[in-house]
Coordinates of N, CA and C in Angstrom, one line a residue:
Chain A
D29 N 47.1 51.0 34.0 CA 45.9 50.1 33.9 C 44.8 50.9 33.3
T30 N 44.4 50.6 32.1 CA 43.3 51.3 31.5 C 42.1 50.4 31.3
E31 N 41.9 49.5 32.3 CA 40.8 48.5 32.1 C 39.7 48.8 33.1
V32 N 38.5 48.4 32.5 CA 37.3 48.3 33.3 C 36.9 46.8 33.3
T33 N 36.9 46.2 34.5 CA 36.6 44.8 34.6 C 35.2 44.5 35.1
Q34 N 34.5 43.7 34.4 CA 33.1 43.4 34.7 C 33.0 41.9 35.0
T35 N 32.3 41.5 36.1 CA 32.0 40.1 36.4 C 30.6 40.0 36.8
P36 N 30.0 38.8 36.5 CA 30.5 37.8 35.6 C 30.5 38.1 34.2
K37 N 31.0 37.4 33.3 CA 30.9 37.6 31.8 C 29.6 37.2 31.3
H38 N 29.1 36.1 31.9 CA 27.8 35.6 31.5 C 27.0 35.3 32.7
L39 N 25.7 35.5 32.7 CA 24.8 35.2 33.8 C 23.4 34.8 33.3
V40 N 22.9 33.6 33.8 CA 21.6 33.2 33.5 C 20.8 33.2 34.8
M41 N 19.7 33.9 34.9 CA 19.0 33.9 36.1 C 17.5 33.8 35.9
G42 N 16.8 33.2 36.9 CA 15.3 33.1 36.8 C 14.7 34.4 37.2
M43 N 13.4 34.5 36.9 CA 12.7 35.7 37.2 C 12.5 36.0 38.7
T44 N 12.7 35.0 39.5 CA 12.6 35.2 41.0 C 13.9 35.3 41.7
N45 N 15.0 35.2 40.9 CA 16.3 35.3 41.5 C 16.7 36.7 41.8
K46 N 17.7 36.8 42.7 CA 18.4 38.0 43.0 C 19.9 37.8 42.7
K47 N 20.4 38.7 41.8 CA 21.8 38.6 41.4 C 22.4 40.0 41.4
S48 N 23.8 40.0 41.3 CA 24.5 41.3 41.2 C 25.5 41.3 40.1
L49 N 25.6 42.4 39.4 CA 26.7 42.5 38.4 C 27.7 43.5 39.1
K50 N 29.0 43.2 38.8 CA 30.1 44.0 39.4 C 31.0 44.6 38.4
C51 N 31.5 45.7 38.7 CA 32.4 46.5 37.8 C 33.5 47.1 38.7
E52 N 34.7 47.1 38.2 CA 35.8 47.7 38.9 C 36.8 48.4 37.9
Q53 N 37.3 49.5 38.4 CA 38.3 50.2 37.6 C 39.3 50.9 38.6
H54 N 40.5 50.9 38.1 CA 41.6 51.5 38.9 C 42.3 52.6 38.2
M55 N 41.6 53.4 37.4 CA 42.1 54.5 36.7 C 41.9 55.8 37.4
G56 N 41.4 55.8 38.6 CA 41.1 57.0 39.4 C 40.0 57.8 38.8
H57 N 39.1 57.2 38.0 CA 38.0 57.9 37.4 C 36.9 58.0 38.5
R58 N 36.2 59.2 38.5 CA 35.2 59.5 39.5 C 33.8 59.5 39.0
A59 N 33.7 59.1 37.7 CA 32.3 59.0 37.1 C 32.2 57.5 36.6
M60 N 31.1 56.9 36.9 CA 30.9 55.5 36.5 C 29.5 55.3 36.0
Y61 N 29.4 54.5 35.0 CA 28.1 54.4 34.3 C 27.7 52.9 34.1
W62 N 26.4 52.7 34.0 CA 25.8 51.5 33.6 C 25.0 51.8 32.3
Y63 N 25.2 50.9 31.3 CA 24.5 50.9 30.0 C 23.9 49.6 29.8
K64 N 22.8 49.6 29.1 CA 22.1 48.3 28.6 C 22.2 48.3 27.1
Q65 N 22.6 47.1 26.6 CA 22.6 47.0 25.1 C 21.9 45.8 24.6
K66 N 20.9 46.0 23.8 CA 20.2 44.9 23.2 C 20.9 44.6 21.9
A67 N 20.6 43.4 21.4 CA 21.3 42.9 20.1 C 21.1 43.9 19.0
K68 N 22.2 44.2 18.3 CA 22.1 45.1 17.1 C 21.6 46.5 17.4
K69 N 21.7 46.9 18.7 CA 21.3 48.3 19.0 C 22.4 49.0 19.7
P70 N 22.3 50.3 19.8 CA 23.4 51.1 20.5 C 23.2 50.9 22.0
P71 N 24.3 51.1 22.8 CA 24.1 51.1 24.3 C 23.2 52.2 24.7
E72 N 22.4 51.9 25.7 CA 21.4 52.9 26.3 C 21.8 53.2 27.7
L73 N 21.9 54.5 28.0 CA 22.4 54.8 29.4 C 21.3 54.5 30.4
M74 N 21.7 53.9 31.5 CA 20.8 53.6 32.6 C 21.1 54.5 33.8
F75 N 22.3 54.5 34.3 CA 22.7 55.2 35.5 C 24.1 55.9 35.4
V76 N 24.2 57.0 36.1 CA 25.5 57.6 36.2 C 25.8 57.9 37.6
Y77 N 27.0 57.6 38.1 CA 27.5 57.9 39.4 C 28.6 58.9 39.3
S78 N 28.6 60.0 40.1 CA 29.6 60.9 40.1 C 30.1 61.1 41.5
Y79 N 31.4 60.9 41.8 CA 31.9 60.9 43.1 C 31.1 60.1 44.1
E80 N 30.8 58.9 43.7 CA 30.1 57.9 44.4 C 28.6 58.2 44.7
K81 N 28.1 59.2 44.1 CA 26.7 59.6 44.3 C 26.0 59.4 43.0
L82 N 24.7 58.9 43.1 CA 23.9 58.7 41.9 C 23.5 60.1 41.4
S83 N 23.9 60.4 40.1 CA 23.6 61.7 39.6 C 22.6 61.6 38.4
I84 N 22.5 60.5 37.8 CA 21.5 60.3 36.7 C 20.9 59.0 36.7
N85 N 19.6 58.9 36.7 CA 18.8 57.7 36.6 C 17.9 57.9 35.4
E86 N 18.1 57.2 34.4 CA 17.3 57.4 33.2 C 16.0 56.6 33.2
S87 N 15.2 56.9 34.3 CA 13.9 56.3 34.5 C 14.0 54.7 34.4
V88 N 15.0 54.2 35.0 CA 15.1 52.7 35.0 C 14.2 52.1 36.0
P89 N 13.5 51.0 35.7 CA 12.7 50.3 36.7 C 13.4 49.9 37.9
S90 N 12.7 49.9 39.0 CA 13.3 49.7 40.3 C 13.8 48.3 40.5
R91 N 13.5 47.3 39.6 CA 14.1 46.0 39.7 C 15.6 46.0 39.4
F92 N 16.1 47.2 38.9 CA 17.5 47.4 38.8 C 17.9 48.4 39.9
S93 N 18.9 48.0 40.7 CA 19.3 48.9 41.8 C 20.8 49.1 41.8
P94 N 21.3 50.2 41.4 CA 22.8 50.4 41.4 C 23.3 50.8 42.8
E95 N 24.6 50.5 42.9 CA 25.3 50.8 44.2 C 26.8 51.1 43.8
C96 N 27.3 52.2 44.5 CA 28.7 52.5 44.3 C 29.4 52.6 45.7
P97 N 29.9 51.4 46.1 CA 30.5 51.3 47.4 C 31.7 52.2 47.7
N98 N 32.5 52.4 46.6 CA 33.7 53.3 46.7 C 34.0 53.7 45.3
S99 N 35.1 54.5 45.2 CA 35.4 55.1 43.9 C 35.8 54.2 42.8
S100 N 36.2 52.9 43.2 CA 36.6 51.9 42.2 C 35.6 50.9 41.8
L101 N 34.5 50.8 42.6 CA 33.6 49.7 42.4 C 32.2 50.3 42.1
L102 N 31.5 49.5 41.2 CA 30.1 49.8 40.8 C 29.4 48.5 40.7
N103 N 28.2 48.4 41.4 CA 27.4 47.2 41.3 C 26.1 47.5 40.7
L104 N 25.5 46.5 40.2 CA 24.1 46.6 39.7 C 23.3 45.4 40.3
H105 N 22.4 45.6 41.2 CA 21.7 44.6 41.8 C 20.4 44.3 41.0
L106 N 20.1 43.1 40.8 CA 19.0 42.7 40.0 C 18.0 41.8 40.8
H107 N 16.7 42.1 40.6 CA 15.7 41.4 41.4 C 14.4 41.4 40.6
A108 N 13.8 40.2 40.5 CA 12.5 40.1 39.8 C 12.6 40.6 38.4
L109 N 13.6 40.2 37.6 CA 13.7 40.7 36.2 C 12.8 39.9 35.3
Q110 N 12.6 40.5 34.1 CA 11.7 39.9 33.1 C 12.6 39.4 32.0
P111 N 12.1 38.5 31.2 CA 12.8 38.0 30.0 C 13.3 39.1 29.1
E112 N 12.5 40.2 29.0 CA 12.9 41.3 28.1 C 14.1 42.1 28.7
D113 N 14.5 41.8 29.9 CA 15.7 42.5 30.5 C 17.0 41.8 30.0
S114 N 16.8 40.7 29.3 CA 18.0 40.0 28.8 C 18.7 40.9 27.8
A115 N 20.0 41.1 28.0 CA 20.8 42.1 27.3 C 22.3 42.0 27.7
L116 N 23.1 42.8 27.0 CA 24.5 43.0 27.4 C 24.5 44.2 28.3
Y117 N 25.0 44.1 29.5 CA 25.1 45.2 30.5 C 26.5 45.7 30.5
L118 N 26.7 46.9 30.2 CA 28.1 47.5 30.1 C 28.3 48.5 31.2
C119 N 29.5 48.4 31.8 CA 29.9 49.4 32.7 C 31.0 50.3 32.1
A120 N 31.0 51.5 32.4 CA 32.0 52.4 31.9 C 32.5 53.4 33.0
S121 N 33.6 54.0 32.7 CA 34.1 55.0 33.7 C 34.8 56.1 32.9
S122 N 34.8 57.3 33.5 CA 35.5 58.4 32.9 C 36.0 59.3 34.0
H123 N 36.9 60.3 33.6 CA 37.2 61.3 34.6 C 36.0 62.0 35.1
S124 N 36.1 62.7 36.1 CA 34.9 63.2 36.8 C 33.8 63.7 35.8
Q125 N 32.6 63.6 36.2 CA 31.5 64.0 35.4 C 31.6 65.4 35.0
G126 N 32.3 66.2 35.8 CA 32.4 67.6 35.5 C 33.5 67.9 34.4
A127 N 34.3 66.9 34.0 CA 35.2 67.1 33.0 C 34.6 66.8 31.6
R128 N 34.3 67.8 30.9 CA 33.4 67.7 29.7 C 34.1 66.9 28.6
Y129 N 35.4 67.1 28.3 CA 36.0 66.6 27.1 C 36.8 65.3 27.5
T130 N 36.1 64.3 27.9 CA 36.7 63.1 28.3 C 35.9 61.9 27.9
E131 N 36.6 60.9 27.3 CA 35.9 59.8 26.8 C 35.6 58.8 28.0
A132 N 34.7 57.9 27.7 CA 34.3 56.8 28.7 C 35.0 55.6 28.2
F133 N 35.6 54.8 29.2 CA 36.2 53.5 29.0 C 35.2 52.5 29.4
F134 N 35.0 51.5 28.5 CA 34.0 50.5 28.7 C 34.6 49.1 29.1
G135 N 33.9 48.4 29.9 CA 34.2 47.0 30.2 C 33.7 46.1 29.1
Q136 N 34.0 44.8 29.2 CA 33.6 43.9 28.2 C 32.1 43.5 28.3
G137 N 31.5 43.9 29.4 CA 30.1 43.6 29.5 C 29.7 42.3 30.2
T138 N 28.5 42.2 30.7 CA 28.0 41.0 31.3 C 26.8 40.6 30.4
R139 N 26.8 39.4 29.8 CA 25.7 39.0 29.0 C 24.7 38.3 29.9
L140 N 23.6 39.0 30.1 CA 22.5 38.5 31.0 C 21.4 37.9 30.2
T141 N 21.0 36.7 30.7 CA 19.8 36.0 30.1 C 18.8 35.7 31.3
V142 N 17.6 36.2 31.1 CA 16.6 36.0 32.1 C 15.6 34.9 31.6
V143 N 15.5 33.8 32.4 CA 14.6 32.7 31.9 C 13.4 32.6 32.8
Chain B
G6 N 37.7 54.2 -2.8 CA 37.2 54.0 -1.4 C 35.6 54.0 -1.5
E7 N 35.0 53.6 -0.4 CA 33.6 53.6 -0.3 C 33.1 54.8 0.4
S8 N 32.0 55.4 0.0 CA 31.6 56.6 0.7 C 30.0 56.6 0.7
V9 N 29.5 56.9 1.8 CA 28.0 57.0 1.9 C 27.7 58.4 2.5
G10 N 26.7 59.0 1.9 CA 26.3 60.4 2.3 C 25.4 60.3 3.5
L11 N 24.6 59.3 3.6 CA 23.7 59.2 4.7 C 24.1 58.0 5.6
H12 N 23.6 58.0 6.8 CA 23.9 56.9 7.7 C 23.3 55.6 7.2
L13 N 24.1 54.6 7.0 CA 23.6 53.2 6.7 C 23.9 52.3 7.7
P14 N 23.1 51.3 8.0 CA 23.3 50.3 9.1 C 24.5 49.4 8.7
T15 N 24.8 49.2 7.5 CA 25.9 48.3 7.1 C 26.7 48.9 6.0
L16 N 28.0 48.5 6.0 CA 28.9 48.9 5.0 C 29.9 47.8 4.7
S17 N 30.0 47.4 3.4 CA 30.9 46.4 3.0 C 32.0 47.1 2.2
V18 N 33.3 46.8 2.5 CA 34.4 47.5 1.9 C 35.5 46.5 1.6
Q19 N 36.1 46.7 0.4 CA 37.2 45.9 0.0 C 38.5 46.2 0.8
E20 N 39.2 45.2 1.2 CA 40.4 45.3 2.0 C 41.3 46.3 1.2
G21 N 41.9 47.3 1.9 CA 42.8 48.2 1.3 C 42.1 49.5 0.9
D22 N 40.8 49.5 0.7 CA 40.1 50.7 0.3 C 39.8 51.5 1.5
N23 N 39.4 52.8 1.3 CA 39.1 53.7 2.4 C 37.6 53.5 2.7
S24 N 37.2 53.7 4.0 CA 35.8 53.6 4.4 C 35.4 54.9 5.0
I25 N 34.1 55.3 4.7 CA 33.6 56.5 5.4 C 32.3 56.1 6.0
I26 N 32.2 56.3 7.3 CA 31.0 56.0 8.1 C 30.4 57.3 8.5
N27 N 29.1 57.5 8.3 CA 28.4 58.7 8.6 C 27.5 58.6 9.8
C28 N 27.2 59.7 10.5 CA 26.4 59.7 11.7 C 25.8 61.1 11.8
A29 N 24.5 61.1 12.1 CA 23.8 62.4 12.4 C 23.5 62.5 13.9
Y30 N 23.9 63.6 14.5 CA 23.6 63.7 15.9 C 22.4 64.6 16.1
S31 N 21.8 64.5 17.3 CA 20.5 65.1 17.5 C 20.5 66.4 18.2
N32 N 21.5 66.7 19.1 CA 21.4 67.8 20.0 C 22.4 68.9 19.6
S33 N 22.0 70.0 19.2 CA 22.9 71.1 18.8 C 23.7 71.6 20.0
A34 N 23.3 71.3 21.2 CA 24.1 71.7 22.4 C 25.2 70.8 22.7
S35 N 25.3 69.6 22.0 CA 26.4 68.7 22.3 C 27.7 69.3 21.8
D36 N 28.8 69.2 22.6 CA 30.0 69.9 22.3 C 31.2 68.9 22.3
Y37 N 30.9 67.6 22.4 CA 32.0 66.7 22.4 C 31.5 65.4 21.7
F38 N 32.3 64.8 20.8 CA 31.8 63.7 20.1 C 32.9 62.6 20.0
I39 N 32.5 61.4 20.1 CA 33.4 60.3 20.2 C 33.0 59.2 19.2
W40 N 34.0 58.6 18.5 CA 33.7 57.4 17.7 C 34.2 56.2 18.5
Y41 N 33.3 55.1 18.6 CA 33.7 53.9 19.3 C 33.6 52.7 18.3
K42 N 34.4 51.7 18.5 CA 34.4 50.5 17.7 C 34.0 49.4 18.7
Q43 N 33.0 48.5 18.2 CA 32.6 47.4 19.1 C 32.7 46.1 18.3
E44 N 33.6 45.3 18.7 CA 33.8 44.0 18.1 C 32.8 43.0 18.8
S45 N 32.5 41.9 18.1 CA 31.6 40.9 18.6 C 32.0 40.4 20.0
G46 N 31.1 40.5 21.0 CA 31.4 40.0 22.3 C 32.2 40.9 23.2
K47 N 32.5 42.1 22.7 CA 33.3 43.0 23.5 C 32.6 44.3 23.8
G48 N 33.1 45.1 24.7 CA 32.6 46.4 24.9 C 33.1 47.4 23.9
P49 N 32.4 48.6 23.8 CA 32.9 49.6 22.9 C 34.3 50.1 23.2
Q50 N 35.1 50.3 22.2 CA 36.5 50.7 22.3 C 36.7 52.1 21.7
F51 N 37.3 53.0 22.4 CA 37.5 54.4 21.9 C 38.4 54.4 20.7
I52 N 38.0 55.2 19.7 CA 38.8 55.3 18.5 C 39.4 56.7 18.4
I53 N 38.5 57.7 18.4 CA 38.9 59.1 18.2 C 37.8 60.0 18.7
D54 N 38.2 61.2 19.1 CA 37.2 62.2 19.6 C 37.4 63.5 18.9
I55 N 36.4 64.4 19.1 CA 36.5 65.7 18.5 C 35.7 66.7 19.3
R56 N 36.2 67.9 19.6 CA 35.4 68.9 20.3 C 34.7 69.7 19.2
S57 N 33.6 70.4 19.7 CA 32.8 71.1 18.8 C 33.5 72.4 18.2
N58 N 34.6 72.8 18.7 CA 35.3 73.9 18.2 C 36.3 73.5 17.1
M59 N 36.2 72.3 16.7 CA 37.1 71.8 15.6 C 36.2 71.2 14.5
D60 N 36.7 71.1 13.3 CA 35.9 70.5 12.2 C 36.6 69.2 11.7
K61 N 37.8 69.0 12.1 CA 38.6 67.8 11.6 C 39.6 67.4 12.7
R62 N 39.8 66.1 12.8 CA 40.9 65.7 13.7 C 41.4 64.3 13.1
Q63 N 42.7 64.2 13.1 CA 43.3 63.0 12.5 C 43.9 62.1 13.6
G64 N 43.8 60.8 13.4 CA 44.5 59.9 14.3 C 45.3 58.9 13.4
Q65 N 45.7 57.8 13.9 CA 46.4 56.8 13.1 C 45.4 56.1 12.2
R66 N 45.4 56.3 10.9 CA 44.6 55.7 9.9 C 43.1 56.2 10.0
V67 N 42.8 57.0 11.0 CA 41.4 57.5 11.1 C 41.3 59.0 11.1
T68 N 40.2 59.5 10.6 CA 40.0 61.0 10.6 C 38.5 61.2 10.9
V69 N 38.2 62.1 11.8 CA 36.9 62.4 12.1 C 36.6 63.8 11.6
L70 N 35.4 64.0 10.9 CA 35.0 65.3 10.4 C 33.7 65.7 11.1
L71 N 33.6 66.9 11.5 CA 32.4 67.4 12.1 C 31.8 68.6 11.4
N72 N 30.5 68.5 11.0 CA 29.8 69.6 10.4 C 28.7 70.0 11.3
K73 N 28.9 71.1 12.1 CA 27.9 71.5 13.1 C 26.7 72.1 12.4
T74 N 26.8 72.6 11.2 CA 25.7 73.3 10.5 C 24.6 72.3 10.3
V75 N 25.0 71.1 9.8 CA 23.9 70.1 9.6 C 24.0 68.9 10.6
K76 N 24.7 69.1 11.7 CA 24.8 68.1 12.8 C 25.2 66.8 12.2
H77 N 26.3 66.7 11.6 CA 26.8 65.5 10.9 C 28.2 65.2 11.3
L78 N 28.5 64.0 11.5 CA 29.8 63.5 11.9 C 30.2 62.4 11.0
S79 N 31.4 62.3 10.6 CA 31.9 61.1 9.8 C 33.2 60.6 10.3
L80 N 33.4 59.3 10.1 CA 34.7 58.7 10.4 C 35.2 58.1 9.1
Q81 N 36.5 58.5 8.8 CA 37.1 57.9 7.7 C 38.2 57.0 8.1
I82 N 38.2 55.8 7.6 CA 39.3 54.8 7.9 C 40.1 54.6 6.6
A83 N 41.4 54.8 6.7 CA 42.3 54.7 5.5 C 42.7 53.2 5.4
A84 N 42.8 52.7 4.2 CA 43.4 51.4 4.0 C 42.8 50.4 4.9
T85 N 41.5 50.2 4.8 CA 40.7 49.3 5.7 C 41.3 47.9 5.7
Q86 N 41.4 47.4 6.9 CA 42.0 46.0 7.1 C 41.0 45.1 7.7
P87 N 41.2 43.8 7.6 CA 40.2 42.8 8.2 C 39.9 43.1 9.6
G88 N 40.9 43.5 10.4 CA 40.7 43.8 11.8 C 39.8 45.0 12.1
D89 N 39.4 45.7 11.0 CA 38.5 46.9 11.2 C 37.1 46.4 11.1
S90 N 36.8 45.2 10.8 CA 35.4 44.7 10.8 C 34.9 44.7 12.2
A91 N 33.8 45.5 12.4 CA 33.2 45.7 13.7 C 31.9 46.6 13.5
V92 N 31.3 46.9 14.6 CA 30.2 47.9 14.6 C 30.8 49.2 15.1
Y93 N 30.5 50.3 14.4 CA 31.0 51.6 14.7 C 29.9 52.5 15.2
F94 N 30.1 53.1 16.4 CA 29.1 54.0 16.9 C 29.7 55.4 17.1
C95 N 28.9 56.4 16.7 CA 29.2 57.7 17.1 C 28.5 58.0 18.5
A96 N 29.1 58.8 19.3 CA 28.5 59.2 20.6 C 28.6 60.7 20.8
E97 N 27.6 61.3 21.3 CA 27.6 62.8 21.6 C 27.5 63.0 23.1
K98 N 28.2 64.0 23.6 CA 28.1 64.3 25.0 C 27.4 65.6 25.2
N99 N 26.4 65.5 26.0 CA 25.5 66.7 26.3 C 25.1 66.6 27.7
D100 N 25.2 67.7 28.5 CA 24.9 67.7 29.9 C 25.6 66.5 30.6
Y101 N 26.8 66.2 30.2 CA 27.6 65.2 30.8 C 27.1 63.8 30.6
K102 N 26.0 63.7 29.7 CA 25.5 62.4 29.4 C 26.1 62.0 28.0
L103 N 26.6 60.7 27.9 CA 27.1 60.2 26.7 C 26.1 59.4 26.0
S104 N 25.6 59.8 24.9 CA 24.5 59.1 24.2 C 25.0 58.6 22.8
F105 N 24.6 57.4 22.5 CA 25.1 56.7 21.3 C 24.1 56.8 20.1
G106 N 24.6 57.0 18.9 CA 23.8 56.9 17.7 C 23.7 55.5 17.3
A107 N 22.9 55.3 16.3 CA 22.7 54.0 15.7 C 24.0 53.6 15.0
G108 N 24.4 52.3 15.1 CA 25.7 51.9 14.7 C 25.7 51.5 13.2
T109 N 26.9 51.4 12.7 CA 27.2 50.9 11.3 C 28.1 49.7 11.4
T110 N 27.6 48.6 10.9 CA 28.4 47.3 10.8 C 29.2 47.4 9.6
V111 N 30.5 47.3 9.8 CA 31.5 47.3 8.7 C 32.0 45.9 8.5
T112 N 31.9 45.5 7.3 CA 32.5 44.1 6.9 C 33.5 44.4 5.9
V113 N 34.7 43.8 6.1 CA 35.8 44.0 5.2 C 36.0 42.7 4.3
R114 N 35.9 42.9 3.0 CA 36.1 41.8 2.1 C 37.5 41.6 1.7
A115 N 37.9 40.3 1.7 CA 39.3 40.0 1.4 C 39.6 40.2 -0.1

């Protein structure tokens, strides 16, 4: 199984809503990532978890709250988002963050629209 | 085949021709590089990678070249097919962070 599964595929939420994005992998990877991708732009790193601990936060606003409940799951909790947060949110995983020469596997993404 | 010396945001190529996609990376400390392909509505898909101690690596129909002197990376696709139409991103790994360069949209003409 070389898949990273993200749910939901599409999400529309209001600015006062609270929602969560979910990501799951069963490849035994111990590094998991959240990226944000705007239309026609490259993915931008948001968070990195290594062995279920947050190791990198790229100065992401607190309205985005990541959580890694176990080695297979990664969540992104959303609260009080703005319309400019509308984007494709990508989850990725790789062998441990300490393994330098290893690619990241990406999910299909969640297309988020904030209204 | 089509060849561009600099990074261009778009590349149109005739089916069957070779494609060359260029990328400039920013950090001389980066020691691992990956090319990803992203089709519409999908996440990035791994194509090929190269470590900084190499200058060339070949896969199936794809070749990656690395020039560390000028911090330049290229992806060559042989005999481009309609299924190769996508956005291609190079990515560099530094301090265990994977950062993406600006993509190139490849369109294959029948």
